[in-house]
Amino acid sequence: MIYDNFSNLSAYKGFSKGLDKVIEWAETHKVEELPLGRTEIDGSRVFVNVMEADTRPEAGAHYEVHHKYMDLQMDIEGCEDFEVPSSYSQDEKGFDDAADIGFGDGPVGDLGHLGGGKFALFLAGEPHMPTLSNGTCTHVKKAVFKILSNEYYDEV
């Protein structure tokens, strides 16, 4: 996981092909001006989903994991907490390859806070639990950049 201010995103140039596309895009676009829904940056390799959601309590929530895509998440309005586990076990229902998502549980490893220009980049294979309430915000408008990992990037 990378956790930083969006204004520092260019410091991660060269980390991955897809993240480089996000960095280049961010040099000429403003995330807060994006409409709700999907905006393609590099076709299905790199795109951003802008959505609104109510924050939720940790109780009853599950970690999500992606095998092919990284998630770069940031709040445009409001704020939320997120967690990453110290260990993880996949739900017995398995992984949905078509949707590139699986769910599971594990003990809390680290807790972070989004809002105020911060972002979290969750790597492919890294479980994360976003959109958690923190006692401050109950609703967020957020951007989730979906970035295809290098190992799959040239296949698409």
PDB file of C-alpha atoms in Angstrom:
ATOM      1  CA  MET A   1       0.000   0.000   0.000  1.00  0.00           C
ATOM      2  CA  ILE A   2       1.092   3.532  -0.732  1.00  0.00           C
ATOM      3  CA  TYR A   3      -0.518   6.242   1.375  1.00  0.00           C
ATOM      4  CA  ASP A   4       0.269   9.871   0.549  1.00  0.00           C
ATOM      5  CA  ASN A   5      -1.100  13.225  -0.596  1.00  0.00           C
ATOM      6  CA  PHE A   6      -2.410  13.297  -4.172  1.00  0.00           C
ATOM      7  CA  SER A   7      -0.223  16.362  -4.763  1.00  0.00           C
ATOM      8  CA  ASN A   8       2.807  14.034  -4.335  1.00  0.00           C
ATOM      9  CA  LEU A   9       1.584  11.462  -6.882  1.00  0.00           C
ATOM     10  CA  SER A  10       4.275  12.336  -9.435  1.00  0.00           C
ATOM     11  CA  ALA A  11       6.913  11.039  -6.974  1.00  0.00           C
ATOM     12  CA  TYR A  12       5.730   7.517  -7.866  1.00  0.00           C
ATOM     13  CA  LYS A  13       6.461   7.854 -11.601  1.00  0.00           C
ATOM     14  CA  GLY A  14       7.993   4.618 -12.846  1.00  0.00           C
ATOM     15  CA  PHE A  15       6.262   2.407 -10.261  1.00  0.00           C
ATOM     16  CA  SER A  16       3.940   0.901 -12.871  1.00  0.00           C
ATOM     17  CA  LYS A  17       2.837   1.574 -16.453  1.00  0.00           C
ATOM     18  CA  GLY A  18      -0.729   2.211 -15.380  1.00  0.00           C
ATOM     19  CA  LEU A  19       0.161   4.504 -12.496  1.00  0.00           C
ATOM     20  CA  ASP A  20       2.279   6.523 -14.936  1.00  0.00           C
ATOM     21  CA  LYS A  21      -0.896   6.984 -17.037  1.00  0.00           C
ATOM     22  CA  VAL A  22      -2.763   8.272 -13.957  1.00  0.00           C
ATOM     23  CA  ILE A  23       0.100  10.664 -13.176  1.00  0.00           C
ATOM     24  CA  GLU A  24       0.128  11.996 -16.751  1.00  0.00           C
ATOM     25  CA  TRP A  25      -3.672  12.339 -16.700  1.00  0.00           C
ATOM     26  CA  ALA A  26      -3.585  14.207 -13.363  1.00  0.00           C
ATOM     27  CA  GLU A  27      -1.198  16.793 -14.828  1.00  0.00           C
ATOM     28  CA  THR A  28      -3.971  18.062 -17.127  1.00  0.00           C
ATOM     29  CA  HIS A  29      -7.209  17.086 -15.330  1.00  0.00           C
ATOM     30  CA  LYS A  30      -8.829  17.720 -11.964  1.00  0.00           C
ATOM     31  CA  VAL A  31     -10.316  14.751 -10.150  1.00  0.00           C
ATOM     32  CA  GLU A  32     -12.941  16.931  -8.484  1.00  0.00           C
ATOM     33  CA  GLU A  33     -14.325  17.919 -11.921  1.00  0.00           C
ATOM     34  CA  LEU A  34     -15.061  14.335 -12.993  1.00  0.00           C
ATOM     35  CA  PRO A  35     -18.693  13.287 -13.415  1.00  0.00           C
ATOM     36  CA  LEU A  36     -20.169  10.373 -11.503  1.00  0.00           C
ATOM     37  CA  GLY A  37     -19.502   7.049 -13.203  1.00  0.00           C
ATOM     38  CA  ARG A  38     -16.640   5.678 -15.253  1.00  0.00           C
ATOM     39  CA  THR A  39     -14.078   7.775 -17.116  1.00  0.00           C
ATOM     40  CA  GLU A  40     -11.533   5.910 -19.221  1.00  0.00           C
ATOM     41  CA  ILE A  41      -7.926   7.049 -19.113  1.00  0.00           C
ATOM     42  CA  ASP A  42      -6.324   4.167 -21.056  1.00  0.00           C
ATOM     43  CA  GLY A  43      -9.287   2.002 -22.033  1.00  0.00           C
ATOM     44  CA  SER A  44      -9.797  -0.965 -19.732  1.00  0.00           C
ATOM     45  CA  ARG A  45      -6.180  -0.741 -18.541  1.00  0.00           C
ATOM     46  CA  VAL A  46      -6.704   2.443 -16.532  1.00  0.00           C
ATOM     47  CA  PHE A  47      -9.995   4.092 -15.674  1.00  0.00           C
ATOM     48  CA  VAL A  48     -11.589   5.933 -12.792  1.00  0.00           C
ATOM     49  CA  ASN A  49     -14.965   5.371 -11.176  1.00  0.00           C
ATOM     50  CA  VAL A  50     -16.444   8.344  -9.335  1.00  0.00           C
ATOM     51  CA  MET A  51     -19.158   7.373  -6.880  1.00  0.00           C
ATOM     52  CA  GLU A  52     -21.022   8.491  -3.805  1.00  0.00           C
ATOM     53  CA  ALA A  53     -21.416   6.226  -0.800  1.00  0.00           C
ATOM     54  CA  ASP A  54     -22.448   6.276   2.810  1.00  0.00           C
ATOM     55  CA  THR A  55     -19.664   5.297   5.155  1.00  0.00           C
ATOM     56  CA  ARG A  56     -20.221   2.073   7.079  1.00  0.00           C
ATOM     57  CA  PRO A  57     -19.186   0.546  10.374  1.00  0.00           C
ATOM     58  CA  GLU A  58     -16.448  -2.067  10.390  1.00  0.00           C
ATOM     59  CA  ALA A  59     -18.814  -4.592  11.984  1.00  0.00           C
ATOM     60  CA  GLY A  60     -20.193  -6.800   9.239  1.00  0.00           C
ATOM     61  CA  ALA A  61     -17.858  -5.438   6.558  1.00  0.00           C
ATOM     62  CA  HIS A  62     -15.360  -7.630   4.709  1.00  0.00           C
ATOM     63  CA  TYR A  63     -12.018  -7.030   3.054  1.00  0.00           C
ATOM     64  CA  GLU A  64     -11.970  -6.955  -0.721  1.00  0.00           C
ATOM     65  CA  VAL A  65      -9.089  -8.040  -2.917  1.00  0.00           C
ATOM     66  CA  HIS A  66      -8.306  -7.758  -6.633  1.00  0.00           C
ATOM     67  CA  HIS A  67      -5.843  -9.932  -8.560  1.00  0.00           C
ATOM     68  CA  LYS A  68      -5.335  -7.896 -11.728  1.00  0.00           C
ATOM     69  CA  TYR A  69      -6.090  -4.310 -10.758  1.00  0.00           C
ATOM     70  CA  MET A  70      -4.659  -1.909  -8.219  1.00  0.00           C
ATOM     71  CA  ASP A  71      -7.047   0.564  -6.575  1.00  0.00           C
ATOM     72  CA  LEU A  72      -6.009   4.164  -6.082  1.00  0.00           C
ATOM     73  CA  GLN A  73      -8.713   5.636  -3.865  1.00  0.00           C
ATOM     74  CA  MET A  74      -9.243   9.230  -2.796  1.00  0.00           C
ATOM     75  CA  ASP A  75     -12.133  11.218  -1.422  1.00  0.00           C
ATOM     76  CA  ILE A  76     -13.325  14.206  -3.423  1.00  0.00           C
ATOM     77  CA  GLU A  77     -15.865  15.265  -0.772  1.00  0.00           C
ATOM     78  CA  GLY A  78     -16.140  14.009   2.786  1.00  0.00           C
ATOM     79  CA  CYS A  79     -13.806  11.527   4.430  1.00  0.00           C
ATOM     80  CA  GLU A  80     -13.542   7.857   5.342  1.00  0.00           C
ATOM     81  CA  ASP A  81     -11.292   5.383   7.056  1.00  0.00           C
ATOM     82  CA  PHE A  82      -9.853   2.236   5.525  1.00  0.00           C
ATOM     83  CA  GLU A  83      -8.193  -0.881   6.885  1.00  0.00           C
ATOM     84  CA  VAL A  84      -5.710  -3.439   5.634  1.00  0.00           C
ATOM     85  CA  PRO A  85      -5.439  -6.764   7.482  1.00  0.00           C
ATOM     86  CA  SER A  86      -2.369  -8.290   9.123  1.00  0.00           C
ATOM     87  CA  SER A  87      -3.430 -11.636   7.617  1.00  0.00           C
ATOM     88  CA  TYR A  88      -6.251 -12.623   5.293  1.00  0.00           C
ATOM     89  CA  SER A  89      -8.417 -15.619   4.482  1.00  0.00           C
ATOM     90  CA  GLN A  90     -10.490 -15.755   1.298  1.00  0.00           C
ATOM     91  CA  ASP A  91     -14.245 -16.283   1.593  1.00  0.00           C
ATOM     92  CA  GLU A  92     -15.168 -19.851   0.725  1.00  0.00           C
ATOM     93  CA  LYS A  93     -17.341 -18.543  -2.129  1.00  0.00           C
ATOM     94  CA  GLY A  94     -14.078 -17.881  -3.944  1.00  0.00           C
ATOM     95  CA  PHE A  95     -12.923 -15.209  -6.293  1.00  0.00           C
ATOM     96  CA  ASP A  96     -14.937 -13.745  -9.191  1.00  0.00           C
ATOM     97  CA  ASP A  97     -12.390 -13.605 -12.029  1.00  0.00           C
ATOM     98  CA  ALA A  98     -14.720 -11.711 -14.383  1.00  0.00           C
ATOM     99  CA  ALA A  99     -15.259  -8.924 -11.832  1.00  0.00           C
ATOM    100  CA  ASP A 100     -11.697  -9.227 -10.434  1.00  0.00           C
ATOM    101  CA  ILE A 101     -12.923  -9.249  -6.856  1.00  0.00           C
ATOM    102  CA  GLY A 102     -12.999 -11.528  -3.862  1.00  0.00           C
ATOM    103  CA  PHE A 103     -13.929 -10.997  -0.230  1.00  0.00           C
ATOM    104  CA  GLY A 104     -12.594 -12.307   3.027  1.00  0.00           C
ATOM    105  CA  ASP A 105     -11.712 -11.598   6.614  1.00  0.00           C
ATOM    106  CA  GLY A 106      -8.721 -11.128   8.853  1.00  0.00           C
ATOM    107  CA  PRO A 107      -7.475  -9.146  11.837  1.00  0.00           C
ATOM    108  CA  VAL A 108      -6.835  -5.408  11.411  1.00  0.00           C
ATOM    109  CA  GLY A 109      -3.257  -4.641  10.496  1.00  0.00           C
ATOM    110  CA  ASP A 110      -3.279  -0.933   9.664  1.00  0.00           C
ATOM    111  CA  LEU A 111      -5.877   1.825   9.659  1.00  0.00           C
ATOM    112  CA  GLY A 112      -5.763   4.937   7.476  1.00  0.00           C
ATOM    113  CA  HIS A 113      -7.840   8.024   6.778  1.00  0.00           C
ATOM    114  CA  LEU A 114      -8.837   9.451   3.397  1.00  0.00           C
ATOM    115  CA  GLY A 115      -9.966  13.000   2.793  1.00  0.00           C
ATOM    116  CA  GLY A 116      -8.111  16.277   2.642  1.00  0.00           C
ATOM    117  CA  GLY A 117      -6.250  15.316  -0.529  1.00  0.00           C
ATOM    118  CA  LYS A 118      -4.867  11.979   0.682  1.00  0.00           C
ATOM    119  CA  PHE A 119      -4.903   8.815  -1.420  1.00  0.00           C
ATOM    120  CA  ALA A 120      -4.277   5.145  -0.812  1.00  0.00           C
ATOM    121  CA  LEU A 121      -2.960   2.853  -3.523  1.00  0.00           C
ATOM    122  CA  PHE A 122      -3.885  -0.747  -2.768  1.00  0.00           C
ATOM    123  CA  LEU A 123      -1.747  -3.114  -4.814  1.00  0.00           C
ATOM    124  CA  ALA A 124      -3.146  -6.117  -6.677  1.00  0.00           C
ATOM    125  CA  GLY A 125      -3.484  -8.946  -4.177  1.00  0.00           C
ATOM    126  CA  GLU A 126      -3.606  -6.571  -1.221  1.00  0.00           C
ATOM    127  CA  PRO A 127      -6.855  -6.891   0.785  1.00  0.00           C
ATOM    128  CA  HIS A 128      -8.450  -3.622   1.873  1.00  0.00           C
ATOM    129  CA  MET A 129     -11.654  -2.454   3.524  1.00  0.00           C
ATOM    130  CA  PRO A 130     -12.631   1.049   2.326  1.00  0.00           C
ATOM    131  CA  THR A 131     -15.498   3.436   3.101  1.00  0.00           C
ATOM    132  CA  LEU A 132     -15.451   2.945   6.872  1.00  0.00           C
ATOM    133  CA  SER A 133     -17.096   5.499   9.135  1.00  0.00           C
ATOM    134  CA  ASN A 134     -14.819   7.442  11.409  1.00  0.00           C
ATOM    135  CA  GLY A 135     -17.239   9.452  13.515  1.00  0.00           C
ATOM    136  CA  THR A 136     -16.711  12.572  11.378  1.00  0.00           C
ATOM    137  CA  CYS A 137     -18.189  11.898   7.936  1.00  0.00           C
ATOM    138  CA  THR A 138     -21.198   9.814   7.021  1.00  0.00           C
ATOM    139  CA  HIS A 139     -21.094  10.283   3.233  1.00  0.00           C
ATOM    140  CA  VAL A 140     -18.308  10.507   0.674  1.00  0.00           C
ATOM    141  CA  LYS A 141     -17.876  11.289  -2.973  1.00  0.00           C
ATOM    142  CA  LYS A 142     -14.827   9.334  -4.027  1.00  0.00           C
ATOM    143  CA  ALA A 143     -12.673   8.471  -6.997  1.00  0.00           C
ATOM    144  CA  VAL A 144     -11.392   4.931  -7.438  1.00  0.00           C
ATOM    145  CA  PHE A 145      -8.736   4.633 -10.126  1.00  0.00           C
ATOM    146  CA  LYS A 146      -8.543   1.062 -11.422  1.00  0.00           C
ATOM    147  CA  ILE A 147      -5.011   0.393 -12.637  1.00  0.00           C
ATOM    148  CA  LEU A 148      -4.108  -2.849 -14.380  1.00  0.00           C
ATOM    149  CA  SER A 149      -0.958  -4.416 -12.943  1.00  0.00           C
ATOM    150  CA  ASN A 150       2.159  -4.545 -15.102  1.00  0.00           C
ATOM    151  CA  GLU A 151       1.964  -8.311 -15.578  1.00  0.00           C
ATOM    152  CA  TYR A 152      -1.420  -7.943 -17.359  1.00  0.00           C
ATOM    153  CA  TYR A 153      -0.964  -4.496 -18.916  1.00  0.00           C
ATOM    154  CA  ASP A 154       0.293  -5.553 -22.349  1.00  0.00           C
ATOM    155  CA  GLU A 155      -2.268  -8.385 -22.665  1.00  0.00           C
ATOM    156  CA  VAL A 156      -5.208  -5.985 -23.002  1.00  0.00           C
TER     157      VAL A 156
END
